[in-house]
Amino acid sequence: MEPPTPSYTEEQPLLRRVPPRPAEDDDQLSESAACVAHEHDTTHERSTSTISMILATLLSFLVLGLIVSTPGVVLPHLEDHYSLSDVQASLIFLVSPVGYLSGAYLNDLIHWRLGQRGIAVIAPICQVLFTGLASSFHDPARGGFEVFLIATVVGNFGNGLIDGSWCAWAGGLGGRRRNTVQGLLHGSFSIGAGLGPFLAGTVFSMWKAPWWGWYYFLLGAVVLQALVLFWAFRFEDGLRYREALGPNMLKPGELDAASEAPPSAFPRGALKHAVTWICAAYFLAYVGTEAAISGWVVTFMLRARHATTYLASLSSSGFWLGMSAGRFLLGPATDKLGVRSATASYLVVAILSQGVLAAVDHAVVSVIAVVLVGFFFGPLYPSGIVMVTRLLPKELHVGAVSFVASVGQLGAAVGPFAMGSLVQLLGIRIFQAFILVMLVVTLLVWFMFPRLPAAEKEGEVRGSAEAVHPSLDTA
C-alpha cells in the first residue's frame, strides 16, 4: 500500500525516532517490565493486552491510509472552490512533509516524556484539528485555503508520530510477532489508502456532497481512532517506556545508542559510502514519481480522459491497491530472479504500462494502465532498502536508512509540486511524459547500485528487508 502526498508515501515509517524495544520474547519483556514497575508505581500493575494494542494500531493505520490518499482526490475540487492555479494547489504537497518530518524528529522526545500514551493523545489531536479545520473553515473570502495549508502541516505532524511510533512499537514485539504485526499494519494502511479515493469519489459523485463533506467523514474516523488508541495505551506512560528500555536508559535523542551503533555512525559514517547516495537518489526519483502519480492522476483523468468523478477516483484507488497487491504477489518472483534483476524488470514493465497510458486515449484503459503501474511499483521501495542494508555494514543501517528515507520525503514534496508547475505551464497532458521520464530516471539510477556480494543469496534478501522494515511504504 502504500503512499502521495503527503503525500504520504511508503518510506515514511522509516523516519521514526523511537528506539525499539529489545528483541526479547513478548511475555518475558512484559513480566520483567511489570516487576520493575511495581517497585515504583502500583498503577503499573494494570495493563491492557497486547491484542488490544495491536487492534488499536491496525485501526490507526487504516485511518492513516484514508488521510494519506485524500489529497489527490480533493485537488480538483480545491482548485475550483478556491480558484487556484495548478501551482498554487501544489503547495499542499510542498508543505506536507514539514509536518511529517517534524513529528518524526520529536517522536523520541515524546516517547521519553509521555510514552506511547502521549502519542495516542497528541497524534489524534493533531489529526482532529486538521480534519476539523478542513471541514469547517472553507470560505474563500476568509482565507480558507491558507487555513487548509496550515491544517495540513498540523495533521501531518500527527501522521508522522503515528507512522513512526506504531512501527517502532511493533518492531519491539518478541518472536515472530514483530514481522506479522508489521505486515498487518501496512496491510491496514494499504486498505485505507485504497478505500480512501473510492469512498471520497462516492461522496462527491453519488451523494453530491461538497469536498469538505469528505473531511467530516475523516473527522469521525479520527475521533473513533483517538478513543480506541487512548483506551489501548492508557497505561503506557513515559516511566513504563523508559523501564522497557532496560538498564541502558537513554536521554532523548540518543538514537545511536538505541540502535547499538557508535555515535560516529549516525549519520556521517553512512554518508561516506557511495551506496548511501545512490540509494538516496533512487528514493528521490521513485518516491517523487509515486507521489506525482497519486497526487495528479485524478486531475489527469478528469481533464485529459474526460472521466466521471467516480471513475477518476477509482484510478487513484486502483493505483494504491495495485501497489499493495504487487508487494504481496511479486515476492516469489523477486526471490527467484534476485532483487537486482527483478526490480529492473518491474521498472521496465511499469514504463511499458505508462506508455500504454500515454498512447491510448480511453478512460477505462487508462485506469487499467494506472493499476498496472501501481502493481509493479509495489516492490520498488523494499528493494532499495535491501540494497542499502546488504551493501553497508550493519552498524550503519539505521543512519543510512534514516537518511535515504528523509531524501524520499523530499521527493514526495518536489515530485508533485514540479508536476503542478509543469501542468500550469504546459497543460495536463504533460502528466504522461513527466511520469515516463521519471520512471526511466529511476531505472537508470537503479543500475548504478553495485552488485550484491557473491556470498549473498539474493533470494534471501526480502526477509532481510522485512527485518529492517517490512512495510517500507508511505508511505
Short mmCIF file of C-alpha atoms in Angstrom, two decimals:
data_model
loop_
_atom_site.label_atom_id
_atom_site.label_comp_id
_atom_site.label_asym_id
_atom_site.label_seq_id
_atom_site.Cartn_x
_atom_site.Cartn_y
_atom_site.Cartn_z
CA MET A 1 0.00 0.00 0.00
CA GLU A 2 1.01 2.47 0.46
CA PRO A 3 1.88 6.23 -0.13
CA PRO A 4 1.32 10.51 -2.10
CA THR A 5 1.47 13.09 -0.56
CA PRO A 6 1.79 13.94 1.65
CA SER A 7 1.52 13.00 0.21
CA TYR A 8 2.22 10.14 2.01
CA THR A 9 4.39 7.53 0.77
CA GLU A 10 5.93 4.28 1.66
CA GLU A 11 9.19 5.25 3.23
CA GLN A 12 7.62 7.28 5.89
CA PRO A 13 7.63 4.66 8.65
CA LEU A 14 11.42 4.51 8.35
CA LEU A 15 11.79 8.02 9.73
CA ARG A 16 10.90 7.00 13.24
CA ARG A 17 12.98 8.45 16.05
CA VAL A 18 11.85 5.89 18.59
CA PRO A 19 14.34 3.33 19.89
CA PRO A 20 12.87 -0.16 19.51
CA ARG A 21 12.41 -2.39 22.48
CA PRO A 22 14.88 -5.19 22.94
CA ALA A 23 14.10 -8.14 20.71
CA GLU A 24 13.01 -10.39 23.53
CA ASP A 25 10.05 -12.63 23.89
CA ASP A 26 6.85 -10.64 24.46
CA ASP A 27 5.91 -12.40 27.66
CA GLN A 28 9.38 -12.12 29.16
CA LEU A 29 9.53 -8.43 28.35
CA SER A 30 6.11 -7.75 29.83
CA GLU A 31 6.92 -9.67 33.02
CA SER A 32 10.28 -8.00 33.61
CA ALA A 33 8.90 -4.54 32.93
CA ALA A 34 5.95 -5.17 35.24
CA CYS A 35 8.20 -6.36 38.07
CA VAL A 36 10.36 -3.26 37.94
CA ALA A 37 7.34 -1.02 37.57
CA HIS A 38 5.73 -2.46 40.71
CA GLU A 39 8.60 -1.17 42.78
CA HIS A 40 7.97 2.39 41.58
CA ASP A 41 4.28 2.73 40.91
CA THR A 42 1.47 0.39 41.78
CA THR A 43 -0.59 1.72 38.89
CA HIS A 44 1.72 -0.19 36.59
CA GLU A 45 0.20 -3.42 37.79
CA ARG A 46 -2.58 -2.63 35.35
CA SER A 47 -2.07 -3.30 31.70
CA THR A 48 -4.08 -3.73 28.54
CA SER A 49 -3.48 -6.82 26.46
CA THR A 50 -1.12 -6.84 23.53
CA ILE A 51 -4.02 -7.91 21.31
CA SER A 52 -5.91 -4.74 22.23
CA MET A 53 -2.90 -2.64 21.33
CA ILE A 54 -2.44 -4.45 18.03
CA LEU A 55 -6.08 -3.91 17.07
CA ALA A 56 -5.82 -0.24 18.02
CA THR A 57 -2.73 0.30 15.88
CA LEU A 58 -4.36 -1.51 12.95
CA LEU A 59 -7.31 0.89 13.15
CA SER A 60 -4.86 3.79 13.40
CA PHE A 61 -3.04 2.74 10.23
CA LEU A 62 -6.34 2.21 8.42
CA VAL A 63 -7.30 5.82 9.23
CA LEU A 64 -3.81 6.95 8.26
CA GLY A 65 -4.27 5.37 4.83
CA LEU A 66 -7.60 7.16 4.38
CA ILE A 67 -5.97 10.51 5.17
CA VAL A 68 -2.85 9.96 3.08
CA SER A 69 -4.74 9.06 -0.10
CA THR A 70 -7.09 12.05 0.11
CA PRO A 71 -5.11 14.99 -1.42
CA GLY A 72 -5.12 13.70 -4.99
CA VAL A 73 -8.90 13.17 -4.89
CA VAL A 74 -9.82 16.57 -3.45
CA LEU A 75 -7.27 18.52 -5.51
CA PRO A 76 -9.60 19.31 -8.46
CA HIS A 77 -12.35 20.36 -6.05
CA LEU A 78 -9.98 22.63 -4.12
CA GLU A 79 -8.90 24.30 -7.36
CA ASP A 80 -12.50 25.01 -8.32
CA HIS A 81 -13.60 26.14 -4.87
CA TYR A 82 -10.67 28.47 -4.17
CA SER A 83 -9.98 29.45 -7.82
CA LEU A 84 -6.43 28.12 -7.56
CA SER A 85 -3.87 27.63 -10.27
CA ASP A 86 -2.16 24.26 -10.52
CA VAL A 87 0.98 25.71 -8.94
CA GLN A 88 -0.96 27.13 -6.00
CA ALA A 89 -2.76 23.84 -5.45
CA SER A 90 0.61 22.04 -5.48
CA LEU A 91 1.58 23.88 -2.31
CA ILE A 92 -0.34 21.15 -0.47
CA PHE A 93 2.34 18.67 -1.44
CA LEU A 94 5.15 21.08 -0.61
CA VAL A 95 4.05 21.79 2.98
CA SER A 96 3.00 18.26 3.91
CA PRO A 97 6.50 16.88 4.65
CA VAL A 98 7.18 19.80 7.00
CA GLY A 99 4.67 18.46 9.50
CA TYR A 100 5.59 14.85 8.93
CA LEU A 101 9.32 15.29 9.40
CA SER A 102 8.73 17.44 12.50
CA GLY A 103 6.66 14.66 14.01
CA ALA A 104 9.30 12.07 13.16
CA TYR A 105 12.02 14.22 14.71
CA LEU A 106 10.15 14.75 18.01
CA ASN A 107 8.98 11.16 18.32
CA ASP A 108 11.84 10.16 20.59
CA LEU A 109 11.32 13.07 22.98
CA ILE A 110 7.57 12.48 23.28
CA HIS A 111 8.12 8.79 23.98
CA TRP A 112 10.70 9.59 26.63
CA ARG A 113 8.45 12.05 28.43
CA LEU A 114 4.97 10.63 27.85
CA GLY A 115 5.36 7.13 26.42
CA GLN A 116 3.03 5.58 23.86
CA ARG A 117 0.11 7.07 25.77
CA GLY A 118 1.40 10.51 24.83
CA ILE A 119 1.46 9.53 21.17
CA ALA A 120 -2.06 8.10 21.47
CA VAL A 121 -3.26 11.51 22.69
CA ILE A 122 -1.16 14.06 20.78
CA ALA A 123 -1.27 12.48 17.31
CA PRO A 124 -5.07 12.11 17.09
CA ILE A 125 -5.50 15.67 18.43
CA CYS A 126 -3.40 16.92 15.51
CA GLN A 127 -5.50 14.89 13.08
CA VAL A 128 -8.73 16.17 14.66
CA LEU A 129 -7.50 19.75 14.23
CA PHE A 130 -6.66 19.06 10.59
CA THR A 131 -9.93 17.42 9.61
CA GLY A 132 -11.96 19.81 11.76
CA LEU A 133 -10.42 22.91 10.19
CA ALA A 134 -10.65 21.45 6.68
CA SER A 135 -14.33 20.65 7.10
CA SER A 136 -15.30 23.91 8.83
CA PHE A 137 -13.12 26.78 7.57
CA HIS A 138 -13.56 26.70 3.81
CA ASP A 139 -14.77 30.21 2.97
CA PRO A 140 -12.56 31.59 0.14
CA ALA A 141 -13.20 35.14 1.36
CA ARG A 142 -11.79 34.32 4.82
CA GLY A 143 -8.50 32.74 3.82
CA GLY A 144 -9.87 29.24 3.62
CA PHE A 145 -7.01 27.83 1.55
CA GLU A 146 -4.35 29.33 3.82
CA VAL A 147 -6.10 27.72 6.78
CA PHE A 148 -6.16 24.43 4.87
CA LEU A 149 -2.39 24.59 4.31
CA ILE A 150 -1.70 25.29 7.99
CA ALA A 151 -4.07 22.50 8.99
CA THR A 152 -2.25 20.16 6.59
CA VAL A 153 1.05 20.80 8.39
CA VAL A 154 -0.58 20.14 11.78
CA GLY A 155 -2.28 16.97 10.54
CA ASN A 156 0.90 15.60 9.05
CA PHE A 157 2.70 16.21 12.34
CA GLY A 158 0.25 13.75 13.86
CA ASN A 159 0.63 11.40 10.90
CA GLY A 160 4.39 11.37 11.37
CA LEU A 161 4.00 10.50 15.05
CA ILE A 162 1.59 7.66 14.33
CA ASP A 163 3.57 6.24 11.44
CA GLY A 164 6.89 6.02 13.24
CA SER A 165 5.55 5.18 16.70
CA TRP A 166 3.42 2.16 15.89
CA CYS A 167 6.06 0.79 13.50
CA ALA A 168 8.66 1.05 16.26
CA TRP A 169 6.27 -0.45 18.82
CA ALA A 170 5.52 -3.39 16.52
CA GLY A 171 9.25 -3.82 15.88
CA GLY A 172 9.75 -4.26 19.63
CA LEU A 173 7.40 -7.23 19.87
CA GLY A 174 9.10 -10.53 20.51
CA GLY A 175 9.46 -13.65 18.41
CA ARG A 176 7.62 -13.86 15.11
CA ARG A 177 5.02 -11.35 16.18
CA ARG A 178 7.02 -8.37 15.01
CA ASN A 179 7.01 -9.35 11.33
CA THR A 180 3.38 -10.45 11.46
CA VAL A 181 2.20 -7.24 13.09
CA GLN A 182 4.34 -5.10 10.77
CA GLY A 183 2.72 -6.80 7.81
CA LEU A 184 -0.75 -6.32 9.29
CA LEU A 185 -0.04 -2.66 9.99
CA HIS A 186 0.89 -1.84 6.45
CA GLY A 187 -1.79 -4.07 5.07
CA SER A 188 -4.23 -1.90 7.03
CA PHE A 189 -2.59 1.20 5.62
CA SER A 190 -2.93 -0.15 2.08
CA ILE A 191 -6.60 -0.95 2.63
CA GLY A 192 -7.23 2.56 3.91
CA ALA A 193 -5.28 4.14 1.06
CA GLY A 194 -7.18 2.05 -1.47
CA LEU A 195 -10.58 2.75 0.04
CA GLY A 196 -9.98 6.48 0.53
CA PRO A 197 -10.29 7.67 -3.09
CA PHE A 198 -13.17 5.24 -3.74
CA LEU A 199 -15.15 6.45 -0.73
CA ALA A 200 -14.37 10.10 -1.45
CA GLY A 201 -15.48 9.66 -5.05
CA THR A 202 -18.71 8.11 -3.81
CA VAL A 203 -19.30 11.08 -1.51
CA PHE A 204 -18.67 13.56 -4.33
CA SER A 205 -20.44 11.87 -7.25
CA MET A 206 -23.30 9.88 -5.72
CA TRP A 207 -24.10 11.86 -2.59
CA LYS A 208 -23.42 15.19 -4.33
CA ALA A 209 -21.60 16.41 -1.23
CA PRO A 210 -19.03 19.24 -1.39
CA TRP A 211 -15.37 18.38 -0.98
CA TRP A 212 -15.37 19.29 2.71
CA GLY A 213 -18.06 16.68 3.31
CA TRP A 214 -15.35 14.05 2.96
CA TYR A 215 -13.42 15.68 5.79
CA TYR A 216 -16.45 15.31 8.06
CA PHE A 217 -16.20 11.57 7.42
CA LEU A 218 -12.46 11.64 8.19
CA LEU A 219 -13.15 13.64 11.35
CA GLY A 220 -15.46 10.93 12.61
CA ALA A 221 -12.89 8.24 11.81
CA VAL A 222 -10.15 10.17 13.62
CA VAL A 223 -12.29 10.68 16.73
CA LEU A 224 -13.06 6.94 16.85
CA GLN A 225 -9.36 6.20 16.46
CA ALA A 226 -8.50 8.61 19.29
CA LEU A 227 -10.84 6.86 21.72
CA VAL A 228 -9.57 3.38 20.81
CA LEU A 229 -5.89 4.36 20.99
CA PHE A 230 -6.23 6.08 24.34
CA TRP A 231 -8.01 3.08 25.82
CA ALA A 232 -5.44 0.61 24.47
CA PHE A 233 -2.36 2.59 25.56
CA ARG A 234 -3.76 4.28 28.67
CA PHE A 235 -1.17 2.68 30.97
CA GLU A 236 1.84 3.07 28.63
CA ASP A 237 3.31 6.27 30.09
CA GLY A 238 6.85 7.63 29.97
CA LEU A 239 8.01 5.71 33.04
CA ARG A 240 6.90 2.38 31.61
CA TYR A 241 8.53 3.22 28.28
CA ARG A 242 11.86 4.05 29.95
CA GLU A 243 11.71 0.89 32.06
CA ALA A 244 11.12 -1.20 28.95
CA LEU A 245 14.40 0.09 27.53
CA GLY A 246 16.23 -1.85 30.21
CA PRO A 247 19.35 -0.82 32.13
CA ASN A 248 20.83 1.16 29.25
CA MET A 249 18.41 4.06 29.57
CA LEU A 250 18.94 6.82 27.06
CA LYS A 251 18.46 10.50 27.07
CA PRO A 252 16.08 11.91 24.45
CA GLY A 253 17.64 11.94 21.02
CA GLU A 254 20.26 9.25 21.68
CA LEU A 255 19.12 7.15 18.73
CA ASP A 256 22.64 5.89 18.10
CA ALA A 257 22.92 4.02 21.41
CA ALA A 258 19.46 2.57 20.95
CA SER A 259 20.43 1.16 17.60
CA GLU A 260 23.70 -0.17 19.04
CA ALA A 261 25.65 1.88 16.53
CA PRO A 262 28.61 4.02 17.58
CA PRO A 263 27.93 7.77 17.69
CA SER A 264 30.04 8.38 14.62
CA ALA A 265 27.89 6.03 12.58
CA PHE A 266 24.87 8.32 12.53
CA PRO A 267 24.73 9.80 10.04
CA ARG A 268 28.24 10.71 8.95
CA GLY A 269 29.56 7.18 8.75
CA ALA A 270 26.82 6.14 6.34
CA LEU A 271 27.35 9.22 4.17
CA LYS A 272 30.93 8.21 3.47
CA HIS A 273 29.68 5.31 1.35
CA ALA A 274 28.64 5.86 -2.26
CA VAL A 275 25.82 3.32 -1.99
CA THR A 276 24.03 5.58 0.52
CA TRP A 277 23.97 8.43 -2.00
CA ILE A 278 22.91 6.12 -4.82
CA CYS A 279 20.02 4.85 -2.72
CA ALA A 280 19.10 8.44 -1.80
CA ALA A 281 18.95 9.37 -5.49
CA TYR A 282 16.88 6.25 -6.17
CA PHE A 283 14.36 7.16 -3.46
CA LEU A 284 14.26 10.78 -4.60
CA ALA A 285 13.25 9.66 -8.10
CA TYR A 286 11.00 6.77 -7.10
CA VAL A 287 9.08 8.45 -4.28
CA GLY A 288 8.76 11.63 -6.32
CA THR A 289 7.22 9.61 -9.15
CA GLU A 290 4.85 7.77 -6.84
CA ALA A 291 3.69 10.99 -5.18
CA ALA A 292 3.23 12.72 -8.54
CA ILE A 293 1.05 9.87 -9.81
CA SER A 294 -1.12 9.63 -6.72
CA GLY A 295 -1.39 13.40 -6.45
CA TRP A 296 -2.31 14.20 -10.06
CA VAL A 297 -3.84 11.09 -11.61
CA VAL A 298 -7.39 12.13 -10.69
CA THR A 299 -6.91 15.55 -12.29
CA PHE A 300 -5.43 13.88 -15.38
CA MET A 301 -8.38 11.52 -15.70
CA LEU A 302 -10.88 14.38 -15.37
CA ARG A 303 -9.21 16.77 -17.80
CA ALA A 304 -7.44 14.59 -20.33
CA ARG A 305 -9.63 11.48 -20.34
CA HIS A 306 -12.91 13.28 -19.52
CA ALA A 307 -13.73 10.58 -16.98
CA THR A 308 -16.51 10.90 -14.45
CA THR A 309 -15.58 11.91 -10.92
CA TYR A 310 -16.29 8.37 -9.78
CA LEU A 311 -14.09 6.73 -12.44
CA ALA A 312 -11.30 9.23 -11.84
CA SER A 313 -11.39 8.39 -8.13
CA LEU A 314 -11.19 4.70 -8.99
CA SER A 315 -7.92 5.34 -10.82
CA SER A 316 -6.38 6.63 -7.59
CA SER A 317 -7.78 3.72 -5.56
CA GLY A 318 -6.54 1.31 -8.21
CA PHE A 319 -3.03 2.73 -8.02
CA TRP A 320 -2.85 2.24 -4.25
CA LEU A 321 -4.44 -1.21 -4.29
CA GLY A 322 -2.17 -2.21 -7.18
CA MET A 323 0.86 -1.28 -5.10
CA SER A 324 -0.41 -3.33 -2.19
CA ALA A 325 -1.08 -6.35 -4.40
CA GLY A 326 2.31 -6.05 -6.06
CA ARG A 327 4.08 -6.01 -2.75
CA PHE A 328 2.48 -9.29 -1.70
CA LEU A 329 2.26 -11.14 -5.02
CA LEU A 330 5.63 -10.28 -6.57
CA GLY A 331 7.62 -11.53 -3.59
CA PRO A 332 8.16 -15.04 -5.02
CA ALA A 333 9.30 -13.58 -8.35
CA THR A 334 11.76 -11.32 -6.53
CA ASP A 335 13.13 -14.31 -4.62
CA LYS A 336 13.55 -16.32 -7.80
CA LEU A 337 15.08 -13.63 -10.02
CA GLY A 338 17.08 -11.83 -7.36
CA VAL A 339 16.34 -8.33 -6.15
CA ARG A 340 18.57 -6.57 -8.70
CA SER A 341 17.17 -8.25 -11.82
CA ALA A 342 13.60 -8.38 -10.54
CA THR A 343 13.46 -4.67 -9.70
CA ALA A 344 14.86 -3.72 -13.09
CA SER A 345 12.20 -5.92 -14.72
CA TYR A 346 9.42 -4.32 -12.68
CA LEU A 347 10.56 -0.86 -13.72
CA VAL A 348 10.64 -1.87 -17.38
CA VAL A 349 7.08 -3.22 -17.20
CA ALA A 350 5.97 -0.07 -15.36
CA ILE A 351 7.49 2.02 -18.16
CA LEU A 352 5.61 -0.04 -20.76
CA SER A 353 2.36 0.35 -18.80
CA GLN A 354 2.92 4.09 -18.62
CA GLY A 355 3.48 4.04 -22.38
CA VAL A 356 0.04 2.46 -22.81
CA LEU A 357 -1.43 5.20 -20.63
CA ALA A 358 0.15 7.83 -22.87
CA ALA A 359 -0.75 6.17 -26.18
CA VAL A 360 -4.35 5.04 -25.65
CA ASP A 361 -6.84 7.87 -25.17
CA HIS A 362 -9.53 5.86 -23.39
CA ALA A 363 -10.68 6.31 -19.79
CA VAL A 364 -11.08 2.64 -18.85
CA VAL A 365 -7.79 1.64 -20.50
CA SER A 366 -6.10 4.47 -18.62
CA VAL A 367 -7.43 3.18 -15.29
CA ILE A 368 -6.11 -0.30 -16.07
CA ALA A 369 -2.71 1.12 -17.03
CA VAL A 370 -2.53 3.10 -13.77
CA VAL A 371 -3.33 -0.04 -11.78
CA LEU A 372 -0.54 -1.91 -13.59
CA VAL A 373 1.94 0.85 -12.86
CA GLY A 374 0.95 0.66 -9.19
CA PHE A 375 1.24 -3.14 -9.19
CA PHE A 376 4.84 -3.07 -10.42
CA PHE A 377 5.66 -0.17 -8.11
CA GLY A 378 4.87 -2.33 -5.08
CA PRO A 379 8.27 -3.98 -4.53
CA LEU A 380 10.42 -0.98 -5.54
CA TYR A 381 10.81 0.67 -2.16
CA PRO A 382 11.66 -2.53 -0.25
CA SER A 383 14.20 -3.33 -2.96
CA GLY A 384 16.06 -0.09 -2.26
CA ILE A 385 16.19 -0.90 1.44
CA VAL A 386 17.51 -4.37 0.64
CA MET A 387 20.35 -2.97 -1.44
CA VAL A 388 21.49 -0.36 1.06
CA THR A 389 21.34 -2.76 4.03
CA ARG A 390 23.13 -5.57 2.19
CA LEU A 391 25.88 -3.32 0.87
CA LEU A 392 26.63 -1.46 4.11
CA PRO A 393 27.93 -2.72 7.47
CA LYS A 394 25.20 -3.48 9.99
CA GLU A 395 26.22 -0.66 12.34
CA LEU A 396 25.46 1.87 9.57
CA HIS A 397 21.96 0.61 8.72
CA VAL A 398 20.00 2.96 10.99
CA GLY A 399 21.84 6.06 9.83
CA ALA A 400 21.68 5.12 6.16
CA VAL A 401 18.01 4.13 6.17
CA SER A 402 17.02 7.28 8.06
CA PHE A 403 18.93 9.46 5.62
CA VAL A 404 17.61 7.91 2.41
CA ALA A 405 14.08 7.91 3.81
CA SER A 406 14.38 11.63 4.52
CA VAL A 407 15.52 12.22 0.96
CA GLY A 408 12.50 10.21 -0.18
CA GLN A 409 10.30 12.66 1.73
CA LEU A 410 11.96 15.45 -0.23
CA GLY A 411 10.92 13.61 -3.40
CA ALA A 412 7.37 13.33 -2.08
CA ALA A 413 7.27 17.12 -1.87
CA VAL A 414 9.19 18.06 -5.01
CA GLY A 415 7.66 15.49 -7.39
CA PRO A 416 4.00 16.56 -7.24
CA PHE A 417 4.93 20.25 -6.92
CA ALA A 418 7.06 20.06 -10.05
CA MET A 419 4.20 18.27 -11.77
CA GLY A 420 1.81 21.07 -10.82
CA SER A 421 4.20 23.70 -12.15
CA LEU A 422 4.53 21.88 -15.48
CA VAL A 423 0.78 21.33 -15.72
CA GLN A 424 0.27 25.05 -15.16
CA LEU A 425 2.76 25.85 -17.92
CA LEU A 426 2.17 23.11 -20.49
CA GLY A 427 -1.20 21.55 -19.70
CA ILE A 428 -2.32 18.33 -18.03
CA ARG A 429 -1.09 16.08 -20.82
CA ILE A 430 2.45 16.67 -19.62
CA PHE A 431 1.49 14.19 -16.87
CA GLN A 432 2.19 11.25 -19.18
CA ALA A 433 5.60 12.46 -20.33
CA PHE A 434 6.68 13.53 -16.83
CA ILE A 435 5.92 10.14 -15.29
CA LEU A 436 7.56 8.33 -18.20
CA VAL A 437 10.76 10.35 -17.84
CA MET A 438 10.82 9.87 -14.07
CA LEU A 439 10.43 6.11 -14.46
CA VAL A 440 13.36 5.99 -16.88
CA VAL A 441 15.47 8.06 -14.48
CA THR A 442 14.57 5.70 -11.63
CA LEU A 443 15.65 2.71 -13.74
CA LEU A 444 18.96 4.36 -14.65
CA VAL A 445 19.71 5.15 -11.02
CA TRP A 446 18.87 1.56 -10.07
CA PHE A 447 21.55 0.31 -12.46
CA MET A 448 24.11 2.39 -10.52
CA PHE A 449 23.85 0.10 -7.49
CA PRO A 450 26.85 -2.22 -7.12
CA ARG A 451 26.15 -5.92 -7.36
CA LEU A 452 25.47 -7.73 -4.13
CA PRO A 453 28.38 -9.77 -2.74
CA ALA A 454 28.65 -13.19 -4.35
CA ALA A 455 28.22 -14.84 -0.95
CA GLU A 456 24.80 -13.29 -0.54
CA LYS A 457 21.86 -15.19 -1.93
CA GLU A 458 19.59 -12.57 -3.39
CA GLY A 459 16.64 -14.85 -2.88
CA GLU A 460 17.04 -14.30 0.84
CA VAL A 461 17.02 -10.52 0.83
CA ARG A 462 13.32 -10.00 1.02
CA GLY A 463 13.23 -11.45 4.51
CA SER A 464 16.19 -9.30 5.44
CA ALA A 465 14.39 -6.20 4.26
CA GLU A 466 11.38 -7.10 6.34
CA ALA A 467 13.57 -7.42 9.39
CA VAL A 468 14.80 -3.86 8.82
CA HIS A 469 11.35 -2.57 7.96
CA PRO A 470 8.74 -4.83 6.45
CA SER A 471 6.42 -2.11 5.33
CA LEU A 472 8.58 0.29 3.50
CA ASP A 473 5.66 2.30 2.10
CA THR A 474 4.02 5.78 2.57
CA ALA A 475 4.36 5.53 2.89
#
